[in-house]
PDB file of C-alpha atoms in Angstrom:
ATOM      1  CA  UNK A  33       0.000   0.000   0.000  1.00 44.00           C
ATOM      2  CA  UNK A  34       0.939   3.680  -0.052  1.00 49.00           C
ATOM      3  CA  UNK A  35       3.354   4.343   2.808  1.00 48.00           C
ATOM      4  CA  UNK A  36       2.295   7.998   2.940  1.00 49.00           C
ATOM      5  CA  UNK A  37      -1.230   6.952   3.891  1.00 61.00           C
ATOM      6  CA  UNK A  38       0.069   4.905   6.825  1.00 72.00           C
ATOM      7  CA  UNK A  39       2.262   7.661   8.232  1.00 82.00           C
ATOM      8  CA  UNK A  40       0.814   9.103  11.426  1.00 84.00           C
ATOM      9  CA  UNK A  41       0.941  12.728  12.406  1.00 88.00           C
ATOM     10  CA  UNK A  42       2.519  13.993  15.607  1.00 88.00           C
ATOM     11  CA  UNK A  43      -0.930  14.602  17.052  1.00 89.00           C
ATOM     12  CA  UNK A  44      -1.996  11.020  16.307  1.00 87.00           C
ATOM     13  CA  UNK A  45       1.143   9.624  17.905  1.00 88.00           C
ATOM     14  CA  UNK A  46       0.600  11.782  20.998  1.00 90.00           C
ATOM     15  CA  UNK A  47      -2.989  10.563  21.185  1.00 88.00           C
ATOM     16  CA  UNK A  48      -1.839   6.962  20.992  1.00 87.00           C
ATOM     17  CA  UNK A  49       0.563   7.495  23.881  1.00 89.00           C
ATOM     18  CA  UNK A  50      -2.186   9.002  26.032  1.00 91.00           C
ATOM     19  CA  UNK A  51      -4.588   6.155  25.261  1.00 88.00           C
ATOM     20  CA  UNK A  52      -1.904   3.508  25.835  1.00 89.00           C
ATOM     21  CA  UNK A  53      -1.105   4.972  29.233  1.00 90.00           C
ATOM     22  CA  UNK A  54      -4.796   5.072  30.154  1.00 91.00           C
ATOM     23  CA  UNK A  55      -5.178   1.406  29.191  1.00 90.00           C
ATOM     24  CA  UNK A  56      -2.151   0.458  31.277  1.00 90.00           C
ATOM     25  CA  UNK A  57      -3.408   2.379  34.326  1.00 90.00           C
ATOM     26  CA  UNK A  58      -6.721   0.501  34.358  1.00 90.00           C
ATOM     27  CA  UNK A  59      -5.104  -2.801  33.330  1.00 88.00           C
ATOM     28  CA  UNK A  60      -7.305  -2.868  30.243  1.00 88.00           C
ATOM     29  CA  UNK A  61      -6.946  -4.194  26.725  1.00 85.00           C
ATOM     30  CA  UNK A  62      -6.835  -2.214  23.495  1.00 83.00           C
ATOM     31  CA  UNK A  63      -7.799  -3.368  20.014  1.00 80.00           C
ATOM     32  CA  UNK A  64      -7.232  -1.994  16.560  1.00 80.00           C
ATOM     33  CA  UNK A  65     -10.147  -0.740  14.508  1.00 80.00           C
ATOM     34  CA  UNK A  66      -9.889  -3.800  12.276  1.00 82.00           C
ATOM     35  CA  UNK A  67     -10.066  -6.141  15.288  1.00 82.00           C
ATOM     36  CA  UNK A  68     -13.034  -4.236  16.699  1.00 80.00           C
ATOM     37  CA  UNK A  69     -14.911  -4.623  13.401  1.00 81.00           C
ATOM     38  CA  UNK A  70     -14.301  -8.351  13.452  1.00 78.00           C
ATOM     39  CA  UNK A  71     -15.783  -8.585  16.949  1.00 73.00           C
ATOM     40  CA  UNK A  72     -18.774  -6.499  15.865  1.00 72.00           C
ATOM     41  CA  UNK A  73     -19.647  -9.037  13.170  1.00 71.00           C
ATOM     42  CA  UNK A  74     -20.573 -11.504  15.912  1.00 66.00           C
ATOM     43  CA  UNK A  75     -23.250  -9.179  17.310  1.00 64.00           C
ATOM     44  CA  UNK A  76     -26.626 -10.622  16.439  1.00 65.00           C
ATOM     45  CA  UNK A  77     -29.460  -8.310  15.524  1.00 66.00           C
ATOM     46  CA  UNK A  78     -32.938  -9.268  16.618  1.00 69.00           C
ATOM     47  CA  UNK A  79     -36.039  -8.018  14.866  1.00 71.00           C
ATOM     48  CA  UNK A  80     -38.290  -5.859  16.999  1.00 73.00           C
ATOM     49  CA  UNK A  81     -41.963  -5.408  16.317  1.00 77.00           C
ATOM     50  CA  UNK A  82     -42.963  -1.783  15.916  1.00 78.00           C
ATOM     51  CA  UNK A  83     -45.638  -0.936  18.458  1.00 83.00           C
ATOM     52  CA  UNK A  84     -47.567   2.247  19.126  1.00 89.00           C
ATOM     53  CA  UNK A  85     -46.379   3.956  22.290  1.00 90.00           C
ATOM     54  CA  UNK A  86     -49.072   6.635  22.270  1.00 94.00           C
ATOM     55  CA  UNK A  87     -52.206   7.253  20.199  1.00 94.00           C
ATOM     56  CA  UNK A  88     -54.012  10.506  20.795  1.00 94.00           C
ATOM     57  CA  UNK A  89     -53.693  14.184  19.956  1.00 96.00           C
ATOM     58  CA  UNK A  90     -50.916  16.730  19.920  1.00 95.00           C
ATOM     59  CA  UNK A  91     -52.684  19.525  21.768  1.00 96.00           C
ATOM     60  CA  UNK A  92     -51.657  23.043  20.723  1.00 95.00           C
ATOM     61  CA  UNK A  93     -53.711  25.366  22.857  1.00 91.00           C
ATOM     62  CA  UNK A  94     -57.358  24.675  23.612  1.00 89.00           C
ATOM     63  CA  UNK A  95     -58.610  24.659  20.022  1.00 90.00           C
ATOM     64  CA  UNK A  96     -56.023  22.861  17.877  1.00 94.00           C
ATOM     65  CA  UNK A  97     -55.596  19.106  18.329  1.00 96.00           C
ATOM     66  CA  UNK A  98     -53.656  17.084  15.757  1.00 96.00           C
ATOM     67  CA  UNK A  99     -54.325  13.315  15.725  1.00 96.00           C
ATOM     68  CA  UNK A 100     -50.970  11.583  16.059  1.00 95.00           C
ATOM     69  CA  UNK A 101     -49.154   8.447  17.092  1.00 94.00           C
ATOM     70  CA  UNK A 102     -45.825   7.975  18.853  1.00 93.00           C
ATOM     71  CA  UNK A 103     -43.465   5.128  18.045  1.00 90.00           C
ATOM     72  CA  UNK A 104     -40.161   4.154  19.627  1.00 88.00           C
ATOM     73  CA  UNK A 105     -37.332   4.735  17.177  1.00 84.00           C
ATOM     74  CA  UNK A 106     -34.367   3.623  19.273  1.00 83.00           C
ATOM     75  CA  UNK A 107     -34.158   2.083  22.724  1.00 81.00           C
ATOM     76  CA  UNK A 108     -31.432   0.737  24.976  1.00 81.00           C
ATOM     77  CA  UNK A 109     -31.337  -3.050  24.702  1.00 78.00           C
ATOM     78  CA  UNK A 110     -30.718  -4.546  28.101  1.00 80.00           C
ATOM     79  CA  UNK A 111     -29.292  -8.062  28.482  1.00 79.00           C
ATOM     80  CA  UNK A 112     -31.435 -10.788  29.933  1.00 78.00           C
ATOM     81  CA  UNK A 113     -31.261 -10.964  33.709  1.00 81.00           C
ATOM     82  CA  UNK A 114     -29.388 -13.759  35.441  1.00 81.00           C
ATOM     83  CA  UNK A 115     -31.375 -16.440  37.226  1.00 80.00           C
ATOM     84  CA  UNK A 116     -30.462 -17.443  40.760  1.00 81.00           C
ATOM     85  CA  UNK A 117     -29.762 -21.146  41.213  1.00 80.00           C
ATOM     86  CA  UNK A 118     -29.138 -23.118  44.369  1.00 81.00           C
ATOM     87  CA  UNK A 119     -25.572 -24.388  44.670  1.00 82.00           C
ATOM     88  CA  UNK A 120     -26.733 -26.866  47.329  1.00 80.00           C
ATOM     89  CA  UNK A 121     -29.341 -28.365  44.974  1.00 79.00           C
ATOM     90  CA  UNK A 122     -26.818 -28.494  42.173  1.00 75.00           C
ATOM     91  CA  UNK A 123     -24.456 -30.588  44.301  1.00 77.00           C
ATOM     92  CA  UNK A 124     -27.193 -32.979  45.445  1.00 79.00           C
ATOM     93  CA  UNK A 125     -28.132 -36.251  43.756  1.00 78.00           C
ATOM     94  CA  UNK A 126     -31.511 -34.866  42.684  1.00 78.00           C
ATOM     95  CA  UNK A 127     -30.949 -31.203  41.784  1.00 76.00           C
ATOM     96  CA  UNK A 128     -34.364 -30.634  40.223  1.00 78.00           C
ATOM     97  CA  UNK A 129     -34.899 -27.141  38.797  1.00 79.00           C
ATOM     98  CA  UNK A 130     -32.389 -25.602  41.261  1.00 81.00           C
ATOM     99  CA  UNK A 131     -34.604 -22.496  41.320  1.00 82.00           C
ATOM    100  CA  UNK A 132     -34.316 -20.159  44.313  1.00 82.00           C
ATOM    101  CA  UNK A 133     -37.587 -18.945  45.792  1.00 82.00           C
ATOM    102  CA  UNK A 134     -37.639 -15.854  47.980  1.00 82.00           C
ATOM    103  CA  UNK A 135     -39.615 -15.861  51.216  1.00 86.00           C
ATOM    104  CA  UNK A 136     -39.925 -12.640  53.190  1.00 88.00           C
ATOM    105  CA  UNK A 137     -41.044 -12.202  56.774  1.00 91.00           C
ATOM    106  CA  UNK A 138     -41.216  -9.244  59.182  1.00 90.00           C
ATOM    107  CA  UNK A 139     -40.158  -9.320  62.838  1.00 92.00           C
ATOM    108  CA  UNK A 140     -40.242  -7.015  65.835  1.00 89.00           C
ATOM    109  CA  UNK A 141     -36.996  -5.715  67.306  1.00 87.00           C
ATOM    110  CA  UNK A 142     -37.558  -7.493  70.619  1.00 88.00           C
ATOM    111  CA  UNK A 143     -35.542 -10.275  72.201  1.00 87.00           C
ATOM    112  CA  UNK A 144     -37.626 -13.019  70.599  1.00 87.00           C
ATOM    113  CA  UNK A 145     -37.767 -11.269  67.210  1.00 90.00           C
ATOM    114  CA  UNK A 146     -41.503 -11.905  67.124  1.00 92.00           C
ATOM    115  CA  UNK A 147     -42.826 -12.436  63.613  1.00 92.00           C
ATOM    116  CA  UNK A 148     -45.531 -10.049  62.423  1.00 91.00           C
ATOM    117  CA  UNK A 149     -48.270 -11.303  60.112  1.00 90.00           C
ATOM    118  CA  UNK A 150     -48.541  -9.592  56.739  1.00 87.00           C
ATOM    119  CA  UNK A 151     -52.042  -8.247  57.453  1.00 85.00           C
ATOM    120  CA  UNK A 152     -50.575  -6.312  60.379  1.00 87.00           C
ATOM    121  CA  UNK A 153     -47.806  -4.717  58.329  1.00 86.00           C
ATOM    122  CA  UNK A 154     -48.231  -1.183  56.963  1.00 84.00           C
ATOM    123  CA  UNK A 155     -45.963   1.255  55.170  1.00 86.00           C
ATOM    124  CA  UNK A 156     -44.472   4.093  57.140  1.00 87.00           C
ATOM    125  CA  UNK A 157     -42.370   7.166  56.464  1.00 88.00           C
ATOM    126  CA  UNK A 158     -39.864   8.658  58.835  1.00 90.00           C
ATOM    127  CA  UNK A 159     -40.647  12.178  60.047  1.00 91.00           C
ATOM    128  CA  UNK A 160     -37.871  13.294  62.339  1.00 91.00           C
ATOM    129  CA  UNK A 161     -37.520  10.558  64.951  1.00 89.00           C
ATOM    130  CA  UNK A 162     -41.054   9.263  64.426  1.00 91.00           C
ATOM    131  CA  UNK A 163     -42.529   6.840  61.914  1.00 87.00           C
ATOM    132  CA  UNK A 164     -45.801   7.918  60.321  1.00 90.00           C
ATOM    133  CA  UNK A 165     -47.851   4.943  59.052  1.00 88.00           C
ATOM    134  CA  UNK A 166     -49.764   5.268  55.794  1.00 87.00           C
ATOM    135  CA  UNK A 167     -52.444   2.932  54.494  1.00 84.00           C
ATOM    136  CA  UNK A 168     -52.879   1.806  50.900  1.00 83.00           C
ATOM    137  CA  UNK A 169     -56.001   3.962  50.620  1.00 85.00           C
ATOM    138  CA  UNK A 170     -54.098   7.059  51.783  1.00 86.00           C
ATOM    139  CA  UNK A 171     -51.265   6.318  49.387  1.00 82.00           C
ATOM    140  CA  UNK A 172     -53.645   5.996  46.443  1.00 83.00           C
ATOM    141  CA  UNK A 173     -55.385   9.235  47.400  1.00 84.00           C
ATOM    142  CA  UNK A 174     -52.066  11.121  47.356  1.00 83.00           C
ATOM    143  CA  UNK A 175     -51.090   9.904  43.907  1.00 83.00           C
ATOM    144  CA  UNK A 176     -51.366  12.427  41.103  1.00 82.00           C
ATOM    145  CA  UNK A 177     -54.253  11.489  38.808  1.00 86.00           C
ATOM    146  CA  UNK A 178     -53.305  12.621  35.316  1.00 90.00           C
ATOM    147  CA  UNK A 179     -54.925  11.809  31.975  1.00 92.00           C
ATOM    148  CA  UNK A 180     -52.955  10.659  28.960  1.00 94.00           C
ATOM    149  CA  UNK A 181     -51.807  13.657  26.944  1.00 95.00           C
ATOM    150  CA  UNK A 182     -49.262  15.238  24.615  1.00 95.00           C
ATOM    151  CA  UNK A 183     -49.722  18.922  25.348  1.00 96.00           C
ATOM    152  CA  UNK A 184     -47.605  21.777  23.999  1.00 96.00           C
ATOM    153  CA  UNK A 185     -46.377  24.091  26.755  1.00 96.00           C
ATOM    154  CA  UNK A 186     -44.327  26.518  24.688  1.00 95.00           C
ATOM    155  CA  UNK A 187     -41.397  27.040  22.338  1.00 96.00           C
ATOM    156  CA  UNK A 188     -37.693  27.712  22.671  1.00 95.00           C
ATOM    157  CA  UNK A 189     -34.754  28.123  20.319  1.00 95.00           C
ATOM    158  CA  UNK A 190     -32.963  24.949  19.319  1.00 91.00           C
ATOM    159  CA  UNK A 191     -29.687  26.307  20.745  1.00 92.00           C
ATOM    160  CA  UNK A 192     -31.224  26.255  24.229  1.00 94.00           C
ATOM    161  CA  UNK A 193     -31.481  22.459  24.155  1.00 89.00           C
ATOM    162  CA  UNK A 194     -28.085  21.068  25.101  1.00 88.00           C
ATOM    163  CA  UNK A 195     -26.862  17.729  23.826  1.00 83.00           C
ATOM    164  CA  UNK A 196     -26.757  16.134  27.276  1.00 84.00           C
ATOM    165  CA  UNK A 197     -30.448  16.939  27.723  1.00 83.00           C
ATOM    166  CA  UNK A 198     -31.265  14.669  24.795  1.00 81.00           C
ATOM    167  CA  UNK A 199     -29.511  11.687  26.353  1.00 79.00           C
ATOM    168  CA  UNK A 200     -31.954   9.039  27.537  1.00 77.00           C
ATOM    169  CA  UNK A 201     -32.968   5.412  27.213  1.00 80.00           C
ATOM    170  CA  UNK A 202     -35.016   5.895  24.039  1.00 83.00           C
ATOM    171  CA  UNK A 203     -35.965   8.215  21.175  1.00 85.00           C
ATOM    172  CA  UNK A 204     -39.628   8.630  20.281  1.00 88.00           C
ATOM    173  CA  UNK A 205     -41.037   9.618  16.884  1.00 90.00           C
ATOM    174  CA  UNK A 206     -44.265  11.628  16.643  1.00 92.00           C
ATOM    175  CA  UNK A 207     -46.185  11.172  13.400  1.00 91.00           C
ATOM    176  CA  UNK A 208     -49.661  12.154  12.203  1.00 93.00           C
ATOM    177  CA  UNK A 209     -52.217   9.378  12.324  1.00 93.00           C
ATOM    178  CA  UNK A 210     -51.721   7.267   9.167  1.00 91.00           C
ATOM    179  CA  UNK A 211     -54.417   7.815   6.567  1.00 91.00           C
ATOM    180  CA  UNK A 212     -55.584  11.130   8.070  1.00 93.00           C
ATOM    181  CA  UNK A 213     -54.748  13.739   5.408  1.00 92.00           C
ATOM    182  CA  UNK A 214     -55.892  16.676   7.540  1.00 94.00           C
ATOM    183  CA  UNK A 215     -53.682  15.530  10.405  1.00 93.00           C
ATOM    184  CA  UNK A 216     -50.755  15.156   7.984  1.00 92.00           C
ATOM    185  CA  UNK A 217     -51.253  18.665   6.612  1.00 92.00           C
ATOM    186  CA  UNK A 218     -51.473  20.201  10.086  1.00 94.00           C
ATOM    187  CA  UNK A 219     -48.440  18.293  11.333  1.00 93.00           C
ATOM    188  CA  UNK A 220     -46.488  19.277   8.230  1.00 91.00           C
ATOM    189  CA  UNK A 221     -47.197  22.962   8.782  1.00 93.00           C
ATOM    190  CA  UNK A 222     -46.201  22.688  12.432  1.00 93.00           C
ATOM    191  CA  UNK A 223     -42.945  20.844  11.662  1.00 92.00           C
ATOM    192  CA  UNK A 224     -41.979  23.295   8.931  1.00 92.00           C
ATOM    193  CA  UNK A 225     -42.690  26.275  11.180  1.00 93.00           C
ATOM    194  CA  UNK A 226     -40.330  24.872  13.818  1.00 93.00           C
ATOM    195  CA  UNK A 227     -37.688  23.924  11.258  1.00 92.00           C
ATOM    196  CA  UNK A 228     -37.656  27.289   9.472  1.00 93.00           C
ATOM    197  CA  UNK A 229     -37.474  29.285  12.704  1.00 95.00           C
ATOM    198  CA  UNK A 230     -34.949  26.949  14.383  1.00 94.00           C
ATOM    199  CA  UNK A 231     -37.338  26.326  17.258  1.00 95.00           C
ATOM    200  CA  UNK A 232     -38.398  23.251  19.223  1.00 94.00           C
ATOM    201  CA  UNK A 233     -41.623  22.540  21.032  1.00 95.00           C
ATOM    202  CA  UNK A 234     -41.690  21.855  24.767  1.00 94.00           C
ATOM    203  CA  UNK A 235     -44.448  19.380  25.647  1.00 95.00           C
ATOM    204  CA  UNK A 236     -45.968  17.648  28.624  1.00 95.00           C
ATOM    205  CA  UNK A 237     -46.091  13.944  27.817  1.00 95.00           C
ATOM    206  CA  UNK A 238     -48.126  11.327  29.688  1.00 94.00           C
ATOM    207  CA  UNK A 239     -48.064   8.100  27.687  1.00 92.00           C
ATOM    208  CA  UNK A 240     -50.934   6.473  29.611  1.00 92.00           C
ATOM    209  CA  UNK A 241     -53.434   7.477  32.268  1.00 92.00           C
ATOM    210  CA  UNK A 242     -51.865   8.155  35.680  1.00 89.00           C
ATOM    211  CA  UNK A 243     -48.339   7.644  34.353  1.00 90.00           C
ATOM    212  CA  UNK A 244     -45.610   9.982  35.546  1.00 89.00           C
ATOM    213  CA  UNK A 245     -45.698  13.203  33.474  1.00 92.00           C
ATOM    214  CA  UNK A 246     -42.516  13.939  31.518  1.00 91.00           C
ATOM    215  CA  UNK A 247     -41.164  17.140  30.058  1.00 91.00           C
ATOM    216  CA  UNK A 248     -40.006  16.518  26.492  1.00 91.00           C
ATOM    217  CA  UNK A 249     -39.002  18.469  23.392  1.00 92.00           C
ATOM    218  CA  UNK A 250     -40.260  18.063  19.834  1.00 93.00           C
ATOM    219  CA  UNK A 251     -37.344  18.430  17.438  1.00 92.00           C
ATOM    220  CA  UNK A 252     -38.343  18.815  13.749  1.00 91.00           C
ATOM    221  CA  UNK A 253     -36.884  16.212  11.439  1.00 87.00           C
ATOM    222  CA  UNK A 254     -37.496  16.456   7.683  1.00 85.00           C
ATOM    223  CA  UNK A 255     -36.380  14.090   4.939  1.00 78.00           C
ATOM    224  CA  UNK A 256     -37.109  14.255   1.229  1.00 68.00           C
ATOM    225  CA  UNK A 257     -38.815  10.852   1.169  1.00 63.00           C
ATOM    226  CA  UNK A 258     -41.233  11.976   3.873  1.00 58.00           C
ATOM    227  CA  UNK A 259     -42.328  14.983   1.842  1.00 48.00           C
ATOM    228  CA  UNK A 260     -44.437  13.351  -0.871  1.00 36.00           C
ATOM    229  CA  UNK A 261     -45.650   9.808  -1.327  1.00 32.00           C
ATOM    230  CA  UNK A 262     -47.772   8.768  -4.295  1.00 30.00           C
ATOM    231  CA  UNK A 263     -48.682  12.339  -5.055  1.00 29.00           C
ATOM    232  CA  UNK A 264     -50.253  13.052  -1.667  1.00 31.00           C
ATOM    233  CA  UNK A 265     -49.107  16.272  -0.109  1.00 34.00           C
ATOM    234  CA  UNK A 266     -47.594  16.987   3.291  1.00 35.00           C
ATOM    235  CA  UNK A 267     -48.592  13.749   4.955  1.00 35.00           C
ATOM    236  CA  UNK A 268     -45.357  12.241   6.182  1.00 38.00           C
ATOM    237  CA  UNK A 269     -43.543  14.801   8.301  1.00 42.00           C
ATOM    238  CA  UNK A 270     -42.371  13.596  11.675  1.00 49.00           C
ATOM    239  CA  UNK A 271     -40.623  14.589  14.883  1.00 55.00           C
ATOM    240  CA  UNK A 272     -37.708  12.831  16.506  1.00 53.00           C
TER     241      UNK A 272
END
């Protein structure tokens, strides 16, 4: 190959020395880019079924409501959890399933550690040096009852949204309800208005009734293939 292409600059060499020292300090292992690509080929992709996360309306004020759906675009894939097995059962002649079953009991802090029946156990919260008991009925009454919604609270410039604020476990995509041309036209106008003014929408998002409300931003995302499909106009804009 061309030797000039393989020659590294002084900055690259200095970077290599810094990385090599960091790897040595943590007793780690480093790999070349080629080796990393070979490892990546063993990663198996699994097909995920696209499901609707939210089906409702994007509420803009009291009068304008755009029928829409929210889908999950990307999500952190977590590995399957480990199962606990009994080492004693494994070593026995008849190990069976070796499954570990948890049994929980509550006891008083007296000399005999008297066991307390579950029907006599209640939740309590510490207030100073005292414990204040709370019943299930009281706990339910204190929960915030909120309906499912996607409600616009206001606008802000895109520069005000920092990159670290977009870091999370998933990315959601907001799209007009498929087949609803009026919803597609309204959503298109809204997305273009945000895009052309470099603004984002700040929304209150509750994906199901009585779920914890979240503060989210609608970032306009436009692609040429979303613009027109089969001659229909303005029906495939989306947010991400």
